Coordinates of C-alpha atoms in Angstrom, one line a residue:
Chain A
M1 CA -68.8 -87.5 49.0
T2 CA -65.1 -86.4 50.3
K3 CA -62.5 -87.8 51.9
E4 CA -61.4 -86.5 54.9
M5 CA -58.0 -86.1 54.8
F6 CA -55.1 -86.0 57.4
T7 CA -51.5 -84.9 58.3
L8 CA -49.1 -87.1 59.6
K9 CA -45.9 -85.4 60.6
S10 CA -42.7 -87.4 61.8
S11 CA -40.5 -87.1 64.4
D12 CA -37.8 -85.2 62.1
G13 CA -40.7 -83.3 60.2
F14 CA -42.3 -84.9 56.7
L15 CA -44.9 -84.4 56.0
F16 CA -47.9 -87.6 55.2
V17 CA -51.2 -86.4 53.8
V18 CA -53.4 -90.2 54.5
D19 CA -56.9 -90.5 53.8
E20 CA -59.5 -92.0 56.6
A21 CA -58.8 -95.4 56.0
V22 CA -55.8 -95.2 56.2
V23 CA -55.4 -93.9 60.3
H24 CA -58.4 -96.2 60.5
Q25 CA -55.1 -99.2 60.7
S26 CA -53.9 -97.7 63.4
V27 CA -55.9 -98.4 66.8
T28 CA -53.4 -95.5 68.4
L29 CA -54.6 -93.0 65.4
S30 CA -57.9 -94.0 65.3
P31 CA -59.2 -91.5 67.4
M32 CA -57.3 -88.6 66.5
V33 CA -60.0 -89.0 63.5
Q34 CA -63.0 -87.1 65.6
D35 CA -60.4 -84.1 66.4
C36 CA -57.5 -83.4 63.9
A37 CA -59.1 -83.5 60.2
G38 CA -57.1 -81.2 58.5
R39 CA -54.3 -80.1 61.2
E40 CA -51.0 -82.1 61.5
Y41 CA -50.6 -84.8 64.1
P42 CA -46.9 -85.3 65.5
I43 CA -46.0 -89.3 65.9
N44 CA -42.5 -88.2 67.5
N45 CA -41.2 -91.8 67.6
V46 CA -41.6 -92.4 64.8
T47 CA -38.5 -91.4 61.8
G48 CA -40.1 -90.2 58.6
K49 CA -37.9 -93.0 56.2
I50 CA -40.5 -95.7 58.7
L51 CA -43.5 -93.4 58.5
N52 CA -43.1 -94.1 54.6
L53 CA -43.2 -97.6 55.4
V54 CA -45.8 -97.7 57.7
V55 CA -48.2 -95.9 55.5
E56 CA -47.1 -97.9 51.9
Y57 CA -48.7 -100.8 54.1
C58 CA -51.9 -99.0 55.0
K59 CA -52.5 -98.1 51.7
N60 CA -51.7 -101.4 50.8
H61 CA -54.2 -103.0 53.0
V62 CA -57.4 -100.1 52.5
V63 CA -57.3 -101.1 48.4
V64 CA -57.9 -104.9 50.0
D65 CA -60.0 -104.6 53.1
G66 CA -61.7 -102.2 51.6
G67 CA -63.5 -103.8 49.2
D68 CA -66.5 -106.1 48.9
S69 CA -66.8 -108.7 52.5
S70 CA -66.1 -112.1 50.1
S71 CA -62.9 -110.7 48.4
S72 CA -61.6 -113.8 46.1
S73 CA -58.9 -115.5 47.4
S74 CA -56.8 -114.6 44.7
S75 CA -56.3 -111.0 45.5
G76 CA -55.4 -112.4 49.3
D77 CA -52.9 -114.3 47.6
A78 CA -52.1 -110.5 45.9
L79 CA -51.6 -109.2 48.9
K80 CA -49.9 -112.3 50.7
K81 CA -47.6 -111.6 48.3
W82 CA -47.1 -107.5 48.0
D83 CA -46.8 -108.7 52.2
D84 CA -43.8 -111.2 51.6
E85 CA -41.3 -108.6 48.5
F86 CA -42.7 -105.8 51.8
I87 CA -40.6 -107.5 54.3
T88 CA -38.6 -109.2 52.4
Q89 CA -37.0 -106.4 50.9
M90 CA -36.2 -104.4 54.3
D91 CA -32.7 -105.1 55.8
L92 CA -33.3 -105.9 59.7
S93 CA -32.6 -102.9 61.2
T94 CA -34.9 -101.1 59.0
V95 CA -37.4 -104.5 59.6
Y96 CA -37.3 -103.3 63.9
D97 CA -37.8 -99.7 64.0
L98 CA -41.1 -100.8 62.0
I99 CA -42.0 -103.5 64.5
M100 CA -41.1 -100.6 67.0
A101 CA -43.7 -98.2 64.3
A102 CA -45.8 -100.1 64.2
N103 CA -46.1 -101.4 68.0
Y104 CA -46.6 -97.6 69.0
L105 CA -49.4 -97.0 66.5
I106 CA -50.9 -101.0 67.3
I107 CA -51.5 -102.1 63.4
K108 CA -51.3 -105.9 64.1
G109 CA -50.7 -107.5 60.7
L110 CA -47.8 -104.5 59.9
F111 CA -46.5 -105.8 63.9
D112 CA -47.3 -109.5 62.8
L113 CA -45.6 -109.0 59.0
A114 CA -42.2 -107.3 61.2
C115 CA -41.8 -110.0 63.5
Q116 CA -42.5 -112.8 61.6
R117 CA -40.2 -111.6 59.1
V118 CA -37.8 -111.8 62.2
A119 CA -38.6 -115.2 63.3
D120 CA -38.3 -116.5 60.2
E121 CA -34.6 -115.0 59.6
I122 CA -33.7 -116.8 63.1
A123 CA -35.6 -119.9 62.3
A124 CA -33.6 -120.6 59.0
C125 CA -30.2 -119.6 61.4
K126 CA -28.8 -123.6 61.9
D127 CA -27.2 -123.3 65.4
H128 CA -26.5 -119.5 68.6
E129 CA -23.2 -118.5 66.0
E130 CA -25.2 -118.2 63.3
I131 CA -27.9 -116.4 65.3
R132 CA -25.0 -114.3 66.5
A133 CA -24.4 -113.3 62.7
T134 CA -27.2 -112.2 61.2
L135 CA -28.0 -110.2 64.4
G136 CA -24.5 -109.1 64.2
I137 CA -24.4 -109.4 68.1
V138 CA -21.2 -110.0 69.6
S139 CA -21.2 -113.1 72.5
D140 CA -20.3 -110.9 76.0
Y141 CA -20.0 -114.5 77.5
T142 CA -17.2 -115.9 79.2
A143 CA -15.9 -119.5 77.4
E144 CA -16.5 -121.2 81.4
E145 CA -20.7 -119.0 81.4
E146 CA -20.9 -120.5 77.3
A147 CA -19.3 -124.0 78.1
E148 CA -21.9 -124.0 81.4
V149 CA -25.4 -122.8 78.8
L150 CA -24.1 -125.0 76.3
K151 CA -24.5 -127.8 78.7
E152 CA -27.2 -126.6 80.0
N153 CA -29.6 -127.4 76.6
E154 CA -27.1 -129.7 75.3
W155 CA -29.8 -132.4 75.3
A156 CA -31.3 -130.0 72.1
F157 CA -29.0 -130.6 70.3
D158 CA -26.3 -133.2 68.8
Chain B
M1 CA -27.8 -134.8 60.1
A2 CA -31.0 -135.1 62.2
L3 CA -33.0 -137.2 59.8
N4 CA -30.5 -139.3 59.3
F5 CA -30.2 -139.5 62.8
S6 CA -33.9 -139.8 64.0
R7 CA -33.6 -143.4 61.7
R8 CA -30.8 -144.9 63.8
H9 CA -32.5 -143.0 66.7
F10 CA -35.3 -144.9 65.8
S11 CA -34.6 -148.4 65.2
S12 CA -31.9 -148.3 68.0
H13 CA -35.2 -147.4 70.2
L14 CA -37.2 -150.2 68.5
S15 CA -35.2 -152.3 68.9
D16 CA -34.6 -151.8 73.3
E17 CA -37.9 -152.1 73.1
S18 CA -39.2 -155.0 71.1
M19 CA -36.1 -156.6 73.4
K20 CA -37.4 -155.7 76.7
I21 CA -40.7 -156.4 75.6
A22 CA -39.5 -159.6 74.3
N23 CA -37.9 -160.5 76.5
G24 CA -34.4 -161.1 75.1
Y25 CA -35.2 -162.3 71.6
G26 CA -31.7 -161.8 70.6
D27 CA -29.4 -159.8 68.5
S28 CA -32.4 -157.3 67.3
A29 CA -30.6 -155.3 65.0
S30 CA -30.3 -158.3 62.8
V31 CA -33.8 -160.1 63.2
D32 CA -36.6 -158.6 61.4
I33 CA -38.9 -155.9 62.9
L34 CA -42.3 -158.4 62.9
D35 CA -40.8 -161.5 64.1
V36 CA -39.9 -159.7 67.0
L37 CA -42.8 -158.4 68.1
P38 CA -45.2 -160.3 70.2
S39 CA -48.8 -160.6 68.8
D40 CA -50.2 -158.1 71.5
P41 CA -48.2 -155.8 73.4
F42 CA -49.6 -153.3 74.5
G43 CA -52.7 -154.8 75.5
M44 CA -55.1 -154.1 71.7
D45 CA -57.2 -156.0 70.6
I46 CA -56.0 -159.9 69.6
N47 CA -58.2 -159.6 66.9
N48 CA -56.6 -156.4 65.4
T49 CA -53.0 -158.1 65.5
F50 CA -51.8 -157.4 62.4
T51 CA -53.4 -154.1 62.0
A52 CA -52.2 -153.1 65.2
I53 CA -49.5 -153.1 64.6
T54 CA -49.8 -151.5 61.5
G55 CA -51.2 -148.8 63.3
W56 CA -48.7 -148.9 65.9
L57 CA -45.5 -148.6 63.5
E58 CA -47.5 -145.4 62.4
D59 CA -48.6 -143.5 65.4
L60 CA -44.2 -144.3 66.3
E61 CA -42.9 -142.8 63.0
V62 CA -41.2 -140.3 62.3
D63 CA -41.3 -137.9 59.5
C64 CA -38.3 -135.3 60.0
S65 CA -38.8 -133.3 56.8
R66 CA -42.2 -131.7 57.5
Y67 CA -41.7 -130.6 61.7
G68 CA -39.1 -128.3 60.8
R69 CA -41.2 -125.2 61.6
D70 CA -44.2 -126.4 62.8
E71 CA -42.4 -125.2 66.9
I72 CA -43.5 -122.0 65.2
W73 CA -46.6 -122.5 67.0
V74 CA -45.0 -121.9 70.1
G75 CA -46.1 -117.9 69.3
D76 CA -48.5 -117.2 66.8
G77 CA -50.3 -114.3 65.7
S78 CA -53.1 -115.1 67.7
H79 CA -51.5 -116.2 70.4
Q80 CA -49.4 -112.5 70.7
L81 CA -52.5 -110.7 69.9
F82 CA -53.9 -112.4 72.7
A83 CA -50.9 -111.6 75.2
G84 CA -52.0 -107.9 73.9
L85 CA -55.3 -107.9 74.4
S86 CA -55.6 -109.1 77.1
F87 CA -52.7 -106.7 79.3
I88 CA -55.1 -103.8 77.7
W89 CA -58.3 -105.0 78.8
N90 CA -56.8 -105.8 82.3
N91 CA -54.7 -103.2 82.2
A92 CA -52.2 -105.4 83.6
M93 CA -49.2 -103.8 82.4
R94 CA -48.2 -100.5 81.9
F95 CA -45.1 -99.7 79.2
Q96 CA -42.3 -97.4 78.9
E97 CA -43.2 -94.9 75.9
F98 CA -40.9 -95.6 73.4
P99 CA -37.2 -97.2 74.9
E100 CA -34.8 -95.1 75.6
R101 CA -32.4 -98.0 76.8
N102 CA -32.6 -101.3 75.6
V103 CA -35.9 -102.8 77.9
Y104 CA -37.7 -105.7 76.0
T105 CA -41.7 -105.0 76.8
N106 CA -43.4 -108.7 76.7
G107 CA -45.1 -108.8 73.8
A108 CA -48.1 -106.5 73.6
F109 CA -48.8 -103.3 72.1
L110 CA -48.9 -100.0 74.1
S111 CA -52.1 -100.1 76.1
T112 CA -54.0 -96.6 74.7
S113 CA -54.4 -95.4 77.9
S114 CA -50.8 -95.9 78.8
V115 CA -49.2 -93.9 76.2
D116 CA -48.5 -91.1 78.0
E117 CA -46.8 -92.5 80.8
V118 CA -43.4 -92.9 80.8
G119 CA -43.6 -96.0 83.6
E120 CA -41.4 -98.4 83.8
S121 CA -42.8 -102.1 82.9
S122 CA -43.4 -104.9 85.5
G123 CA -41.3 -107.2 85.9
R124 CA -40.9 -109.5 83.3
C125 CA -38.6 -107.0 81.4
T126 CA -35.0 -107.9 81.9
T127 CA -33.0 -104.7 81.0
N128 CA -31.1 -105.8 78.5
E129 CA -27.5 -104.1 79.6
N130 CA -26.5 -105.5 75.7
A131 CA -26.9 -102.4 73.3
Q132 CA -26.4 -104.8 70.3
V133 CA -30.0 -106.4 70.8
H134 CA -32.9 -104.2 69.7
P135 CA -35.8 -103.9 72.2
A136 CA -37.6 -105.1 69.2
F137 CA -35.8 -107.6 69.2
G138 CA -38.0 -108.9 72.8
F139 CA -41.1 -109.4 70.6
C140 CA -40.0 -111.6 67.5
L141 CA -38.8 -113.9 70.3
Y142 CA -42.7 -115.1 70.7
R143 CA -42.9 -116.8 67.6
L144 CA -40.1 -118.9 68.0
G145 CA -40.5 -122.3 68.7
V146 CA -38.2 -124.2 71.9
K147 CA -34.5 -125.2 69.6
D148 CA -35.2 -121.5 68.6
L149 CA -35.4 -120.5 72.1
L150 CA -33.2 -122.0 73.3
S151 CA -30.8 -121.5 70.4
A152 CA -31.7 -118.0 70.5
S153 CA -30.4 -118.0 75.0
M154 CA -27.0 -118.9 74.2
V155 CA -26.1 -115.8 71.9
C156 CA -26.1 -113.4 74.5
K157 CA -26.4 -112.5 78.1
S158 CA -29.1 -110.3 77.5
L159 CA -31.1 -113.0 75.8
H160 CA -30.9 -116.2 77.9
T161 CA -32.2 -114.5 81.0
T162 CA -34.2 -113.0 78.8
V163 CA -35.9 -116.8 77.8
C164 CA -34.5 -118.2 81.1
D165 CA -37.4 -115.2 82.5
D166 CA -40.5 -114.1 80.9
L167 CA -43.5 -116.1 82.4
L168 CA -45.7 -115.5 78.7
L169 CA -42.4 -117.5 77.2
W170 CA -43.4 -120.3 78.6
K171 CA -47.3 -119.7 78.1
H172 CA -47.6 -122.0 75.5
I173 CA -45.2 -125.0 75.6
H174 CA -45.3 -127.4 71.7
I175 CA -42.8 -129.7 72.3
C176 CA -42.4 -131.3 68.6
Q177 CA -39.9 -132.1 65.9
P178 CA -37.0 -132.2 66.1
L179 CA -37.1 -131.7 70.5
S180 CA -39.6 -134.9 70.2
E181 CA -36.6 -137.4 70.7
K182 CA -34.6 -135.3 72.8
I183 CA -36.2 -134.1 75.3
T184 CA -36.2 -135.8 78.3
D185 CA -38.1 -135.6 81.6
E186 CA -35.4 -133.1 83.2
A187 CA -35.2 -130.8 80.6
L188 CA -39.0 -130.7 80.2
L189 CA -39.6 -130.0 84.0
Q190 CA -36.8 -127.0 83.7
L191 CA -38.8 -125.5 80.3
T192 CA -42.1 -125.7 81.7
E193 CA -40.7 -124.4 85.6
R194 CA -40.3 -121.3 83.2
A195 CA -43.0 -120.1 83.6
Q196 CA -43.4 -120.0 86.7
G197 CA -47.5 -122.3 87.1
T198 CA -48.5 -120.1 84.8
M199 CA -48.6 -122.3 81.9
Q200 CA -51.9 -122.8 79.9
C201 CA -51.4 -124.8 77.1
L202 CA -49.0 -127.9 77.2
R203 CA -48.6 -130.0 73.4
L204 CA -46.0 -133.1 73.1
V205 CA -46.4 -134.7 70.3
D206 CA -43.7 -137.8 69.8
C207 CA -41.8 -137.5 73.3
S208 CA -41.6 -140.8 73.6
R209 CA -39.2 -140.4 76.7
I210 CA -42.2 -138.2 78.7
T211 CA -43.7 -140.0 82.0
D212 CA -46.9 -140.6 83.2
D213 CA -44.9 -139.1 86.5
S214 CA -43.0 -135.8 85.3
L215 CA -46.3 -134.9 83.5
K216 CA -48.0 -135.1 86.7
Q217 CA -45.0 -133.6 88.2
I218 CA -45.9 -130.5 86.3
L219 CA -49.5 -131.0 86.3
E220 CA -48.7 -130.3 90.3
R221 CA -46.8 -127.1 89.5
N222 CA -48.5 -126.2 86.5
P223 CA -52.4 -125.7 87.6
Q224 CA -53.9 -123.5 85.0
V225 CA -53.1 -125.7 81.8
V226 CA -55.9 -125.6 79.8
K227 CA -54.9 -127.5 76.2
L228 CA -52.7 -130.8 77.1
G229 CA -51.9 -132.8 74.3
V230 CA -50.1 -136.1 74.7
S231 CA -50.4 -137.8 70.6
G232 CA -47.1 -140.3 70.7
C233 CA -46.0 -139.8 73.5
T234 CA -45.5 -144.5 74.2
R235 CA -44.6 -143.2 77.3
I236 CA -47.6 -141.6 78.8
T237 CA -51.0 -144.1 80.1
I238 CA -54.2 -143.8 79.9
D239 CA -54.7 -143.8 83.5
G240 CA -51.9 -141.6 83.9
V241 CA -53.3 -139.2 82.3
L242 CA -56.8 -139.6 84.1
S243 CA -54.6 -139.4 87.6
I244 CA -53.5 -136.2 86.5
L245 CA -56.9 -134.2 85.0
R246 CA -58.5 -135.9 88.7
D247 CA -56.0 -134.4 90.8
L248 CA -56.8 -131.4 89.2
N249 CA -60.5 -131.3 89.5
S250 CA -59.8 -132.7 93.0
A251 CA -57.8 -128.9 93.8
G252 CA -61.4 -127.5 92.1
K253 CA -63.2 -127.1 88.8
P254 CA -61.6 -128.8 86.2
Q255 CA -60.0 -126.7 83.9
V256 CA -58.8 -129.2 80.9
K257 CA -60.3 -127.7 78.1
Q258 CA -59.2 -129.5 75.4
L259 CA -56.9 -132.6 75.3
E260 CA -55.1 -134.6 72.4
I261 CA -54.7 -138.3 73.2
G262 CA -54.7 -139.7 69.7
G263 CA -51.8 -142.6 69.9
I264 CA -52.6 -143.5 73.3
F265 CA -53.2 -146.9 74.1
G266 CA -55.7 -149.5 75.6
V267 CA -58.3 -146.3 75.3
T268 CA -60.9 -148.7 76.3
K269 CA -65.2 -147.3 76.4
D270 CA -65.5 -145.9 80.5
H271 CA -61.6 -144.8 79.9
Y272 CA -63.3 -142.2 77.4
D273 CA -66.5 -142.0 79.3
E274 CA -64.4 -140.2 82.8
L275 CA -62.3 -138.3 80.0
F276 CA -65.7 -136.4 79.4
G277 CA -66.2 -136.1 82.6
L278 CA -63.1 -134.7 83.7
L279 CA -63.0 -132.1 81.6
D280 CA -64.1 -128.7 81.1
V281 CA -67.5 -129.3 78.8
D282 CA -69.7 -126.6 79.2
N283 CA -72.8 -128.3 78.4
N284 CA -74.7 -125.2 78.3
V285 CA -72.8 -124.0 75.2
E286 CA -73.6 -126.1 71.4
Q287 CA -70.5 -127.8 70.7
S288 CA -69.4 -125.6 67.8
I289 CA -69.1 -129.0 64.6
P290 CA -65.7 -129.3 63.9
K291 CA -63.9 -129.8 61.3
P292 CA -63.5 -132.4 59.0
R293 CA -59.9 -134.5 60.1
F294 CA -58.7 -135.5 57.2
Y295 CA -55.6 -138.3 57.7
H296 CA -51.9 -137.0 56.7
R297 CA -48.4 -138.8 58.3
G298 CA -47.5 -136.7 60.9
D299 CA -50.9 -135.0 61.2
S300 CA -51.5 -134.6 64.7
S301 CA -47.7 -132.7 64.7
C302 CA -48.8 -130.1 62.2
V303 CA -52.3 -128.8 63.5
S304 CA -51.9 -126.3 66.1
C305 CA -54.1 -126.1 68.3
D306 CA -55.5 -123.2 67.6
D307 CA -56.7 -124.2 65.2
D308 CA -58.9 -127.3 66.3
D309 CA -61.7 -126.3 69.3
R310 CA -62.4 -130.1 69.9
V311 CA -63.2 -130.8 73.5
L312 CA -61.1 -134.3 72.9
D313 CA -59.4 -134.9 70.2
I314 CA -60.1 -139.0 70.0
E315 CA -63.4 -140.3 69.2
M316 CA -65.3 -143.6 69.1
C317 CA -64.7 -145.3 65.9
P318 CA -68.9 -145.8 64.6
K319 CA -67.2 -148.7 63.0
C320 CA -65.1 -150.7 65.6
Q321 CA -66.4 -149.0 68.2
N322 CA -62.7 -148.4 69.9
A323 CA -61.2 -145.2 71.3
R324 CA -59.2 -143.7 68.2
L325 CA -58.6 -140.6 66.0
V326 CA -61.4 -140.7 64.2
Y327 CA -61.0 -139.3 60.0
D328 CA -63.1 -138.0 57.8
C329 CA -62.0 -138.6 53.9
P330 CA -61.8 -135.9 51.2
A331 CA -62.9 -137.4 48.6
E332 CA -65.4 -136.0 46.3
D333 CA -67.0 -139.3 46.4
C334 CA -67.4 -139.7 50.2
K335 CA -67.4 -136.2 51.5
G336 CA -70.5 -136.4 54.4
K337 CA -71.2 -138.8 54.1
E338 CA -71.1 -141.2 57.3
E339 CA -69.6 -144.1 56.0
C340 CA -67.1 -143.4 55.9
R341 CA -65.8 -142.2 58.5
A342 CA -63.5 -144.5 60.5
C343 CA -60.0 -145.2 62.6
S344 CA -56.9 -145.6 60.4
L345 CA -57.3 -149.4 61.1
C346 CA -60.8 -149.7 60.0
I347 CA -60.6 -148.2 57.2
Q348 CA -57.5 -147.4 55.1
R349 CA -56.1 -144.1 53.8
C350 CA -53.8 -142.1 51.7
F351 CA -50.8 -141.1 53.5
Q352 CA -51.0 -137.9 51.9
C353 CA -54.8 -137.1 50.9
G354 CA -56.3 -139.0 53.2
R355 CA -59.0 -140.2 50.7
C356 CA -60.2 -144.0 51.1
I357 CA -58.1 -147.1 49.6
N358 CA -61.1 -149.7 48.8
D359 CA -60.6 -150.8 45.7
S360 CA -59.2 -148.4 44.1
E361 CA -55.5 -148.1 42.6
Y362 CA -53.1 -148.2 44.9
E363 CA -49.4 -148.5 46.0
E364 CA -48.1 -149.7 49.8
T365 CA -45.1 -148.3 51.0
F366 CA -42.1 -150.3 52.2
C367 CA -43.4 -148.9 55.7
L368 CA -46.7 -150.3 55.6
E369 CA -48.8 -146.6 53.8
F370 CA -51.1 -146.7 51.4
L371 CA -50.7 -144.5 48.5
C372 CA -53.8 -143.1 46.5
A373 CA -53.4 -143.3 42.5
D374 CA -53.0 -139.9 42.3
C375 CA -50.8 -139.3 44.9
S376 CA -48.5 -142.1 43.5
K377 CA -48.2 -140.1 39.8
Q378 CA -47.7 -136.8 41.3
S379 CA -45.0 -138.3 43.4
P380 CA -43.7 -141.4 41.8
K381 CA -40.0 -141.6 43.0
L382 CA -41.3 -141.1 46.7
P383 CA -38.4 -139.3 49.0
L384 CA -37.9 -141.9 51.6
E385 CA -36.8 -140.0 54.9
V386 CA -33.7 -141.2 54.6
E387 CA -33.0 -139.8 51.7
N388 CA -34.0 -136.2 53.0
S389 CA -30.8 -135.2 54.8
I390 CA -30.9 -131.1 56.3

């Protein structure tokens, strides 16, 4: 049985040819399986760089999800390890773009993985100043406003 | 640091309590705890005095080293999917297809029907004047524990607005270490107000400062709560909990589907029976066999509320017939055996793995806990809480 291939086109014109199993991982793209075989499907919100990562994630998850239903825990562990390496190697700005793409394409696993990466970065920060440094945010509080907010939350920090 | 602080706090809390209970026994700081404790401070069965004290120490014990990341419960993946799905099915939200400016959506996926709509999302979104905060960050807030949310709110004004105004962030509130002993009635009320009446889960673990009155006030303002946990909250009483449930029920049909009160003292059979009457137990649906519960120091904090679908965490102990948390035994010889199901006062258990300590070799720690031979061998030099530092 020949696999049907689909062409995804990123906002900056890159083309990705993927099979049905990859497309099905996106709730947004699943319906196009009936309509768009052989045609290019434009994904206007996602750049080539990010779409490449999305496709890589989906391809990797097809291999395991397509296996037998009683998949061994070792393959589950291997996939988890792959996921960890996949998401950890990226810088935060790429992770943010991946979150937006996974949200638009509705790919739950990728969305959760990327959001959790950011959450882990925040949780590792010991205070709000470290969060600012990690996220590259400059405070727009005045000294009085900051003192007020610190006072509001002082019960939690000491 | 926090560990040392909590250890200091623990002993000062203890000395305050023992001062009150013991009616001025003198300088508690220099007196052995066991000498100061009265025989039956919490109306427990006098026959179990010594083991009751052990149980009390267990319940009040703090293990900060385990709790660093447990707050993440407040926004775990299934909660977010639930939030996402509920918005898709209810079509309650319309989302901007892709943010032109930095607008937070509420963590739900775009509804496929809304892909073509370029509409404003509902009032929950915050227009972000601060272009440094990426809109994707808004989705990540749902995965942060309460302490991290509060830290995030201090980063910049737009995050502060989001953290304070987004109802979804406060629908599930889980307070565990390191906030447990710090959170006051006032602070908890302030946090729960942010849900604006939509709070569904409130789980307090070892929150020793929270009182019956404030819990009552919180539940009055958030009558949609379906899961309530007050494990180890020593100032919450069983009568307080019953009063809250009665009030919720008199307002309408029973709402609370799950209740955690392990560690609340003085729960009698009558209380236990009344609790079942007040909880929303669907008698037509066969209750699934709950997962086995294994004893572990600090167990109530580590279990996510999504893992356990029991209506009530406590049950009548098969051995002593008291209403307490009942544990199964993970030991190979005991698996599935009814004889090894009992509360922690009836069957001593290893605090690491939960297996029963019978005639087998064991080690008793300074905190009057037991370690089985296997666990003792694996960590020959147990890192005591006071030695761990953050």
